XYZ file of C-alpha atoms in Angstrom:
123
model
C -50.548 -17.131 -35.313
C -47.196 -17.167 -33.462
C -48.219 -15.063 -30.465
C -47.210 -16.437 -27.093
C -49.073 -13.992 -24.872
C -52.691 -13.611 -23.900
C -54.074 -10.217 -24.900
C -56.445 -7.991 -22.989
C -58.157 -5.252 -24.957
C -60.197 -2.445 -23.453
C -62.568 -0.199 -25.391
C -63.325 2.910 -23.344
C -66.314 4.868 -24.567
C -68.630 7.545 -23.288
C -71.321 5.083 -22.253
C -69.533 1.743 -21.851
C -66.211 0.135 -21.088
C -65.691 -3.258 -22.673
C -62.939 -5.802 -22.168
C -61.985 -8.774 -24.278
C -59.449 -11.507 -23.608
C -57.764 -13.431 -26.403
C -55.721 -16.611 -25.977
C -52.309 -16.785 -27.680
C -53.778 -18.546 -30.729
C -56.434 -15.861 -31.156
C -59.510 -17.467 -29.603
C -61.737 -15.125 -27.633
C -61.839 -16.347 -24.020
C -63.864 -13.668 -22.256
C -65.832 -10.515 -22.963
C -67.467 -8.157 -20.493
C -69.113 -4.742 -20.635
C -69.845 -2.221 -17.890
C -71.265 1.289 -17.900
C -68.768 4.153 -17.984
C -68.985 6.067 -14.690
C -70.449 9.517 -15.309
C -71.061 12.650 -13.311
C -69.500 11.794 -9.955
C -67.402 14.221 -7.949
C -64.246 12.525 -9.315
C -65.370 11.323 -12.730
C -61.781 10.867 -13.936
C -60.869 8.772 -10.891
C -64.046 6.743 -11.236
C -63.299 5.980 -14.906
C -59.637 5.198 -14.176
C -60.573 2.873 -11.324
C -63.293 1.131 -13.364
C -60.830 0.431 -16.192
C -58.228 -0.878 -13.706
C -60.745 -3.146 -12.012
C -61.938 -4.512 -15.338
C -58.336 -5.263 -16.355
C -57.604 -6.919 -13.003
C -60.744 -9.052 -13.205
C -59.913 -10.076 -16.775
C -56.341 -10.987 -15.756
C -57.811 -13.436 -13.242
C -59.160 -15.436 -16.195
C -55.671 -16.035 -17.630
C -54.518 -19.565 -16.762
C -51.594 -19.763 -14.364
C -50.747 -16.090 -14.657
C -49.456 -16.613 -18.218
C -47.786 -13.632 -19.914
C -50.197 -11.070 -21.309
C -50.390 -7.645 -22.871
C -52.888 -4.887 -22.185
C -54.129 -2.371 -24.740
C -56.673 0.408 -24.288
C -58.573 2.291 -26.984
C -59.704 5.729 -25.818
C -62.030 8.341 -27.345
C -59.208 10.858 -27.772
C -55.479 11.020 -28.395
C -52.331 11.094 -26.292
C -50.245 14.247 -26.759
C -46.785 13.043 -27.881
C -44.815 15.486 -25.690
C -46.913 15.857 -22.532
C -48.458 12.362 -22.605
C -51.842 13.669 -21.474
C -55.153 12.944 -23.158
C -56.424 15.529 -25.604
C -59.481 15.916 -27.839
C -61.486 13.293 -25.939
C -65.244 12.923 -26.180
C -65.063 11.679 -22.598
C -64.077 15.100 -21.295
C -63.009 13.905 -17.833
C -59.908 12.412 -19.511
C -58.724 15.679 -21.096
C -55.444 16.941 -19.678
C -54.918 13.782 -17.625
C -52.014 11.293 -17.865
C -54.415 8.367 -18.254
C -51.884 5.893 -19.653
C -49.297 6.672 -16.955
C -51.943 6.467 -14.234
C -53.105 3.028 -15.417
C -49.508 1.786 -15.666
C -48.797 2.946 -12.111
C -51.942 1.374 -10.668
C -51.467 -1.907 -12.571
C -47.684 -2.080 -12.171
C -47.175 -2.902 -15.858
C -47.001 -1.330 -19.319
C -50.279 -0.484 -21.003
C -50.571 0.275 -24.705
C -52.961 3.094 -25.533
C -54.232 4.718 -28.718
C -57.254 6.422 -30.189
C -60.168 3.998 -30.429
C -60.644 4.609 -34.163
C -56.976 3.775 -34.766
C -57.376 0.602 -32.711
C -60.437 -0.377 -34.754
C -58.501 0.158 -37.983
C -55.641 -2.030 -36.774
C -58.058 -4.734 -35.642
C -59.650 -4.859 -39.067
């Protein structure tokens, strides 16, 4: 594999959020799972913040701040014109600019797609 960057992948589901870190040559370096926040007064904000914190914590495991990419699989789709989440099983995401919000909070680009599409690409 010719990749030069570490890769952080996030799988956001209705019950869990999981992160995985791959080294440039493809070796898994770290994996962690937390419960998806549910039912709070700001469920969307709680989910957004949990994903950001998981990404930040995973970035701390990258040696010397090496270059890395971040990709998130979500249980819904991103509307191509409005860039908000639609058709999500995690209903707190619907109508929200989840990708833009993560990019703002993290100060970096974040790739995002439907989790089933991400699974297909991974296979």
